mmCIF file of C-alpha atoms and ligand atoms in Angstrom:
data_model
loop_
_atom_site.group_PDB
_atom_site.id
_atom_site.type_symbol
_atom_site.label_atom_id
_atom_site.label_comp_id
_atom_site.label_asym_id
_atom_site.label_seq_id
_atom_site.Cartn_x
_atom_site.Cartn_y
_atom_site.Cartn_z
ATOM 1 C CA MET A 160 1.856 -3.497 -8.638
ATOM 2 C CA ARG A 161 1.049 -7.182 -8.457
ATOM 3 C CA LEU A 162 -2.539 -7.882 -7.415
ATOM 4 C CA ARG A 163 -3.547 -11.435 -6.554
ATOM 5 C CA ILE A 164 -7.269 -12.075 -6.898
ATOM 6 C CA ILE A 165 -8.330 -15.228 -5.119
ATOM 7 C CA ASN A 166 -11.591 -16.828 -6.250
ATOM 8 C CA PRO A 167 -12.378 -18.916 -3.153
ATOM 9 C CA ASN A 168 -14.322 -21.534 -5.121
ATOM 10 C CA THR A 169 -12.677 -24.057 -7.442
ATOM 11 C CA THR A 170 -14.535 -23.293 -10.695
ATOM 12 C CA VAL A 171 -11.823 -22.387 -13.241
ATOM 13 C CA ALA A 172 -14.249 -20.600 -15.627
ATOM 14 C CA MET A 173 -15.315 -18.274 -12.832
ATOM 15 C CA THR A 174 -11.701 -17.541 -11.871
ATOM 16 C CA HIS A 175 -11.007 -16.667 -15.503
ATOM 17 C CA LYS A 176 -14.022 -14.375 -15.739
ATOM 18 C CA ILE A 177 -13.080 -12.608 -12.490
ATOM 19 C CA GLY A 178 -9.502 -12.140 -13.742
ATOM 20 C CA GLU A 179 -10.709 -10.641 -17.032
ATOM 21 C CA ALA A 180 -13.084 -8.240 -15.282
ATOM 22 C CA ALA A 181 -10.209 -7.160 -13.004
ATOM 23 C CA ARG A 182 -7.839 -6.622 -15.953
ATOM 24 C CA ARG A 183 -10.406 -4.472 -17.785
ATOM 25 C CA ILE A 184 -10.664 -2.084 -14.836
ATOM 26 C CA ALA A 185 -7.062 -2.190 -13.524
ATOM 27 C CA ALA A 186 -4.630 0.691 -14.021
ATOM 28 C CA PRO A 187 -1.935 0.148 -16.712
ATOM 29 C CA GLY A 188 0.744 -0.588 -14.097
ATOM 30 C CA THR A 189 -1.278 -3.298 -12.323
ATOM 31 C CA THR A 190 -0.595 -6.965 -13.044
ATOM 32 C CA ILE A 191 -3.558 -9.191 -12.176
ATOM 33 C CA VAL A 192 -2.894 -12.759 -11.039
ATOM 34 C CA ALA A 193 -6.236 -14.632 -10.740
ATOM 35 C CA THR A 194 -6.094 -17.851 -8.750
ATOM 36 C CA GLN A 195 -8.251 -20.347 -6.883
ATOM 37 C CA PRO A 196 -7.654 -23.000 -4.233
ATOM 38 C CA ALA A 197 -6.522 -26.453 -5.306
ATOM 39 C CA ASP A 198 -9.326 -28.095 -3.307
ATOM 40 C CA GLY A 199 -12.749 -27.091 -2.066
ATOM 41 C CA PRO A 200 -16.316 -26.407 -3.154
ATOM 42 C CA VAL A 201 -17.068 -25.525 -6.797
ATOM 43 C CA SER A 202 -19.336 -22.749 -5.548
ATOM 44 C CA ILE A 203 -19.972 -21.099 -2.220
ATOM 45 C CA GLU A 204 -23.634 -21.068 -1.261
ATOM 46 C CA GLY A 205 -23.706 -21.415 2.505
ATOM 47 C CA HIS A 206 -21.792 -21.450 5.758
ATOM 48 C CA PHE A 207 -20.239 -24.889 5.277
ATOM 49 C CA ASP A 208 -18.961 -24.089 1.766
ATOM 50 C CA GLU A 209 -17.575 -20.868 3.123
ATOM 51 C CA ALA A 210 -15.750 -22.476 6.058
ATOM 52 C CA ILE A 211 -14.054 -25.047 3.820
ATOM 53 C CA SER A 212 -13.139 -22.438 1.207
ATOM 54 C CA ALA A 213 -11.419 -20.246 3.812
ATOM 55 C CA VAL A 214 -8.596 -22.813 4.213
ATOM 56 C CA GLY A 215 -7.995 -22.639 0.462
ATOM 57 C CA VAL A 216 -7.932 -18.846 0.644
ATOM 58 C CA MET A 217 -5.151 -19.058 3.300
ATOM 59 C CA GLU A 218 -3.133 -21.330 1.006
ATOM 60 C CA GLU A 219 -3.505 -18.905 -1.859
ATOM 61 C CA VAL A 220 -2.324 -16.003 0.309
ATOM 62 C CA LEU A 221 0.724 -18.045 1.360
ATOM 63 C CA ASN A 222 1.428 -18.785 -2.303
ATOM 64 C CA GLY A 223 1.070 -15.089 -3.030
ATOM 65 C CA GLU A 224 3.634 -14.260 -0.341
ATOM 66 C CA LYS A 225 6.210 -16.224 -2.392
ATOM 67 C CA ASP A 226 5.205 -14.297 -5.504
ATOM 68 C CA ALA A 227 5.950 -10.655 -4.525
ATOM 69 C CA THR A 228 2.250 -9.817 -4.147
ATOM 70 C CA ASP A 229 1.434 -6.149 -3.401
ATOM 71 C CA ALA A 230 -2.268 -6.651 -2.626
ATOM 72 C CA TYR A 231 -4.894 -9.390 -2.403
ATOM 73 C CA VAL A 232 -8.593 -9.521 -3.229
ATOM 74 C CA ILE A 233 -10.869 -12.260 -1.892
ATOM 75 C CA ALA A 234 -13.423 -12.603 -4.685
ATOM 76 C CA CYS A 235 -16.424 -14.217 -3.030
ATOM 77 C CA PHE A 236 -19.257 -12.135 -1.619
ATOM 78 C CA GLY A 237 -19.033 -13.707 1.854
ATOM 79 C CA ASP A 238 -15.415 -12.474 2.149
ATOM 80 C CA PRO A 239 -14.396 -15.943 3.469
ATOM 81 C CA GLY A 240 -11.352 -15.870 5.736
ATOM 82 C CA LEU A 241 -10.801 -12.141 5.321
ATOM 83 C CA LEU A 242 -9.386 -11.324 8.768
ATOM 84 C CA ALA A 243 -7.404 -14.562 8.946
ATOM 85 C CA ALA A 244 -5.851 -13.813 5.535
ATOM 86 C CA ARG A 245 -4.824 -10.372 6.808
ATOM 87 C CA GLU A 246 -2.807 -12.025 9.593
ATOM 88 C CA LEU A 247 -0.638 -13.736 6.975
ATOM 89 C CA THR A 248 0.636 -10.696 5.093
ATOM 90 C CA ARG A 249 1.685 -7.076 5.264
ATOM 91 C CA ALA A 250 -0.049 -6.403 1.959
ATOM 92 C CA PRO A 251 -3.616 -5.096 1.947
ATOM 93 C CA VAL A 252 -6.316 -7.779 1.681
ATOM 94 C CA ILE A 253 -9.764 -6.657 0.512
ATOM 95 C CA GLY A 254 -12.979 -8.621 0.387
ATOM 96 C CA ILE A 255 -15.388 -7.941 -2.483
ATOM 97 C CA ALA A 256 -18.405 -7.479 -0.217
ATOM 98 C CA GLU A 257 -16.562 -5.001 1.953
ATOM 99 C CA ALA A 258 -15.223 -3.162 -1.117
ATOM 100 C CA ALA A 259 -18.683 -2.955 -2.688
ATOM 101 C CA PHE A 260 -20.322 -1.686 0.531
ATOM 102 C CA HIS A 261 -17.715 1.036 0.950
ATOM 103 C CA MET A 262 -18.005 2.181 -2.683
ATOM 104 C CA ALA A 263 -21.802 2.147 -2.575
ATOM 105 C CA SER A 264 -21.818 4.261 0.589
ATOM 106 C CA LEU A 265 -19.667 6.863 -1.156
ATOM 107 C CA ILE A 266 -22.154 7.493 -3.955
ATOM 108 C CA SER A 267 -25.525 6.890 -2.259
ATOM 109 C CA THR A 268 -27.077 7.166 1.193
ATOM 110 C CA ARG A 269 -29.041 3.925 0.772
ATOM 111 C CA PHE A 270 -28.360 0.867 -1.371
ATOM 112 C CA SER A 271 -29.713 -2.634 -1.758
ATOM 113 C CA VAL A 272 -27.804 -5.853 -2.454
ATOM 114 C CA VAL A 273 -28.911 -8.314 -5.144
ATOM 115 C CA THR A 274 -27.289 -11.670 -4.567
ATOM 116 C CA THR A 275 -27.730 -15.226 -5.822
ATOM 117 C CA LEU A 276 -29.737 -17.259 -3.277
ATOM 118 C CA SER A 277 -31.781 -16.243 -0.218
ATOM 119 C CA ARG A 278 -29.737 -18.799 1.619
ATOM 120 C CA THR A 279 -26.571 -16.755 1.027
ATOM 121 C CA GLY A 280 -28.355 -13.459 1.730
ATOM 122 C CA ILE A 281 -27.889 -14.022 5.453
ATOM 123 C CA ILE A 282 -24.123 -14.026 4.942
ATOM 124 C CA ALA A 283 -24.338 -10.575 3.349
ATOM 125 C CA GLU A 284 -26.574 -9.415 6.222
ATOM 126 C CA HIS A 285 -24.021 -10.599 8.762
ATOM 127 C CA LEU A 286 -21.268 -8.733 6.914
ATOM 128 C CA LEU A 287 -23.317 -5.553 6.691
ATOM 129 C CA GLU A 288 -23.656 -5.644 10.508
ATOM 130 C CA GLN A 289 -20.034 -6.569 11.106
ATOM 131 C CA TYR A 290 -18.718 -3.817 8.816
ATOM 132 C CA GLY A 291 -21.143 -1.154 10.110
ATOM 133 C CA PHE A 292 -23.221 -0.765 6.933
ATOM 134 C CA ARG A 293 -26.541 -2.054 8.293
ATOM 135 C CA HIS A 294 -28.188 1.380 8.061
ATOM 136 C CA HIS A 295 -26.858 2.082 4.580
ATOM 137 C CA CYS A 296 -28.425 -1.083 3.184
ATOM 138 C CA ARG A 297 -32.208 -1.115 2.740
ATOM 139 C CA ARG A 298 -32.553 -4.719 1.695
ATOM 140 C CA VAL A 299 -30.631 -7.830 0.715
ATOM 141 C CA ARG A 300 -32.448 -9.401 -2.203
ATOM 142 C CA ALA A 301 -31.905 -12.731 -3.972
ATOM 143 C CA ALA A 302 -32.448 -13.537 -7.630
ATOM 144 C CA GLU A 303 -32.763 -17.212 -6.582
ATOM 145 C CA ILE A 304 -30.084 -18.507 -8.953
ATOM 146 C CA PRO A 305 -27.438 -21.070 -7.986
ATOM 147 C CA VAL A 306 -23.959 -19.564 -8.344
ATOM 148 C CA LEU A 307 -22.920 -21.854 -11.222
ATOM 149 C CA ASP A 308 -25.922 -20.751 -13.330
ATOM 150 C CA LEU A 309 -23.872 -17.579 -13.838
ATOM 151 C CA GLU A 310 -21.375 -19.684 -15.794
ATOM 152 C CA GLU A 311 -23.939 -21.210 -18.166
ATOM 153 C CA ASP A 312 -24.581 -19.700 -21.576
ATOM 154 C CA GLY A 313 -28.270 -19.286 -22.167
ATOM 155 C CA SER A 314 -29.293 -19.594 -18.500
ATOM 156 C CA SER A 315 -31.965 -17.256 -17.178
ATOM 157 C CA ALA A 316 -29.562 -15.893 -14.557
ATOM 158 C CA LEU A 317 -29.011 -12.456 -16.112
ATOM 159 C CA ALA A 318 -32.739 -11.896 -16.730
ATOM 160 C CA ARG A 319 -33.532 -12.850 -13.134
ATOM 161 C CA ILE A 320 -30.932 -10.527 -11.706
ATOM 162 C CA ILE A 321 -32.196 -7.672 -13.865
ATOM 163 C CA GLU A 322 -35.775 -8.350 -12.721
ATOM 164 C CA GLU A 323 -34.686 -8.267 -9.057
ATOM 165 C CA CYS A 324 -32.703 -5.066 -9.658
ATOM 166 C CA HIS A 325 -35.840 -3.444 -11.155
ATOM 167 C CA ARG A 326 -37.774 -4.419 -8.032
ATOM 168 C CA ALA A 327 -35.010 -3.013 -5.807
ATOM 169 C CA ARG A 328 -34.997 0.262 -7.758
ATOM 170 C CA ASP A 329 -38.797 0.609 -7.668
ATOM 171 C CA GLU A 330 -39.535 -0.565 -4.123
ATOM 172 C CA ASP A 331 -36.501 0.040 -1.887
ATOM 173 C CA GLY A 332 -35.996 3.819 -2.035
ATOM 174 C CA ILE A 333 -32.317 3.445 -2.884
ATOM 175 C CA GLY A 334 -29.673 5.256 -4.918
ATOM 176 C CA ALA A 335 -27.464 2.319 -5.903
ATOM 177 C CA ILE A 336 -27.367 -1.463 -6.117
ATOM 178 C CA VAL A 337 -24.584 -3.799 -5.019
ATOM 179 C CA LEU A 338 -24.262 -6.980 -7.052
ATOM 180 C CA GLY A 339 -23.631 -9.782 -4.569
ATOM 181 C CA CYS A 340 -21.527 -12.480 -6.216
ATOM 182 C CA GLY A 341 -18.032 -12.757 -7.702
ATOM 183 C CA GLY A 342 -19.671 -14.512 -10.687
ATOM 184 C CA MET A 343 -21.445 -11.237 -11.554
ATOM 185 C CA ALA A 344 -18.117 -9.490 -12.241
ATOM 186 C CA ASP A 345 -18.830 -9.170 -16.002
ATOM 187 C CA LEU A 346 -22.485 -8.022 -15.701
ATOM 188 C CA THR A 347 -22.190 -4.520 -14.256
ATOM 189 C CA GLU A 348 -22.455 -2.509 -17.473
ATOM 190 C CA THR A 349 -25.321 -4.525 -18.943
ATOM 191 C CA ILE A 350 -27.366 -4.385 -15.749
ATOM 192 C CA SER A 351 -26.615 -0.746 -15.120
ATOM 193 C CA ARG A 352 -27.822 0.134 -18.642
ATOM 194 C CA GLU A 353 -31.040 -1.833 -18.140
ATOM 195 C CA VAL A 354 -31.808 -0.573 -14.636
ATOM 196 C CA GLY A 355 -30.580 2.999 -14.820
ATOM 197 C CA LEU A 356 -29.002 3.072 -11.339
ATOM 198 C CA PRO A 357 -25.324 2.945 -10.372
ATOM 199 C CA MET A 358 -24.290 -0.703 -9.989
ATOM 200 C CA ILE A 359 -21.405 -1.570 -7.716
ATOM 201 C CA GLU A 360 -19.729 -4.895 -8.296
ATOM 202 C CA GLY A 361 -17.239 -6.089 -5.736
ATOM 203 C CA VAL A 362 -14.347 -7.406 -7.864
ATOM 204 C CA THR A 363 -13.938 -4.159 -9.762
ATOM 205 C CA ALA A 364 -14.499 -2.083 -6.602
ATOM 206 C CA ALA A 365 -11.866 -4.116 -4.760
ATOM 207 C CA VAL A 366 -9.304 -3.714 -7.550
ATOM 208 C CA LYS A 367 -9.600 0.079 -7.401
ATOM 209 C CA LEU A 368 -9.465 0.127 -3.601
ATOM 210 C CA ALA A 369 -6.378 -2.106 -3.626
ATOM 211 C CA GLU A 370 -4.692 0.221 -6.101
ATOM 212 C CA ALA A 371 -5.563 3.200 -3.877
ATOM 213 C CA LEU A 372 -4.132 1.570 -0.745
ATOM 214 C CA VAL A 373 -0.928 0.525 -2.503
ATOM 215 C CA GLY A 374 -0.678 4.019 -4.029
ATOM 216 C CA LEU A 375 -0.937 5.502 -0.533
ATOM 217 C CA GLY A 376 1.740 3.121 0.747
ATOM 218 C CA LEU A 377 -0.751 1.470 3.107
ATOM 219 C CA GLY A 378 -0.770 -2.219 4.003
ATOM 220 C CA THR A 379 -2.319 -4.426 6.674
ATOM 221 C CA SER A 380 -1.363 -3.192 10.142
ATOM 222 C CA LYS A 381 0.831 -5.603 12.055
ATOM 223 C CA HIS A 382 -0.019 -3.900 15.346
ATOM 224 C CA GLY A 383 -2.723 -5.719 17.273
ATOM 225 C CA ASP A 384 -4.953 -8.577 16.137
ATOM 226 C CA LEU A 385 -3.761 -8.562 12.508
ATOM 227 C CA ALA A 386 -0.153 -9.297 13.517
ATOM 228 C CA PHE A 387 1.310 -12.520 12.118
ATOM 229 C CA PRO A 388 -0.146 -15.606 13.840
ATOM 230 C CA ARG A 389 1.333 -16.576 17.207
ATOM 231 C CA PRO A 390 3.996 -19.315 16.919
ATOM 232 C CA LYS A 391 2.686 -22.778 17.723
ATOM 233 C CA ALA A 392 2.560 -26.315 16.418
ATOM 234 C CA PHE A 393 -0.174 -27.373 13.999
ATOM 235 C CA THR A 394 -1.002 -31.070 13.903
ATOM 236 C CA GLY A 395 -2.217 -33.583 11.366
ATOM 237 C CA ARG A 396 -2.995 -32.329 7.908
ATOM 238 C CA PHE A 397 -2.147 -28.755 8.964
ATOM 239 C CA GLU A 398 1.315 -29.638 10.253
ATOM 240 C CA GLY A 399 2.888 -27.606 7.448
ATOM 241 C CA TYR A 400 1.466 -24.425 8.972
ATOM 242 C CA SER A 401 3.724 -24.847 12.016
ATOM 243 C CA ASN A 402 6.557 -22.968 10.313
ATOM 244 C CA LEU A 403 4.561 -20.060 9.025
ATOM 245 C CA THR A 404 4.424 -18.382 12.282
ATOM 246 C CA ARG A 405 7.771 -16.648 12.076
ATOM 247 C CA GLU A 406 7.459 -13.084 10.881
ATOM 248 C CA ARG A 407 8.243 -12.525 7.219
HETATM 249 C C1 2AL B 553 -20.555 -16.452 -3.919
HETATM 250 C C2 2AL B 553 -19.525 -15.857 -4.667
HETATM 251 O O1 2AL B 553 -19.296 -14.654 -4.744
HETATM 252 N N1 2AL B 553 -18.866 -16.884 -5.250
HETATM 253 C C3 2AL B 553 -19.429 -18.024 -4.861
HETATM 254 O O2 2AL B 553 -19.038 -19.166 -5.201
HETATM 255 N N2 2AL B 553 -20.482 -17.761 -4.042
HETATM 256 N N3 2AL B 553 -21.447 -15.761 -3.108
HETATM 257 C C4 2AL B 553 -22.790 -15.599 -3.393
HETATM 258 N N4 2AL B 553 -23.483 -14.837 -2.553
HETATM 259 O O3 2AL B 553 -23.310 -16.112 -4.336
#
């Protein structure tokens, strides 16, 4: 199967890291295509960044539709544009936050999330409510690191995340921890060893869920609100979207 992993921010190094983490965990028959939007924020750290990035996610899904894609992963912890992306394809589309929450709930009754900044924690809290995981999650914690610190050799990012995971383990009464950023895709094993709790990281969780859905022959339902978008004109810089509305 061909799995397109879309890093919604435009930092090439992060896209590469996400792609490598996905390849390490993918089944032998899975080809990973890791991409990012041509334009947009270099990191996603708030509602504005997220709104802009969602347009780039749509473009990357449309590119994937020309590339025989069997499944998509949106590799940012706010799952930007997730439902909109689903309207554009019959393939499954999985967000890394949603994937991580589901996986965590299968191996623990309570988990905490450790994300980058408090400012983005609210996005995770909204998603927990929207997806129905509010009672499974004890606490959304932040290591207070900007997303791009995760790309810098020698930064204190890893140490800070581990510190916050220790606090979560000791104070939250939880069985597992969800790592809340696509840029943490390569840290699961190290942190898990240090903290001694199961760590769920969204990119790897989403790859395995995508493989499961494709293996079951399941794709995005085209009955109801996830049907292809209603035909209409788009104006201005989005004029090109006017012809996407026919069903593929
Ligand atoms: C993210 C993420 O996963 N990628 C990014 O640029 N921002 N979200 C986060 N909570 O740090």
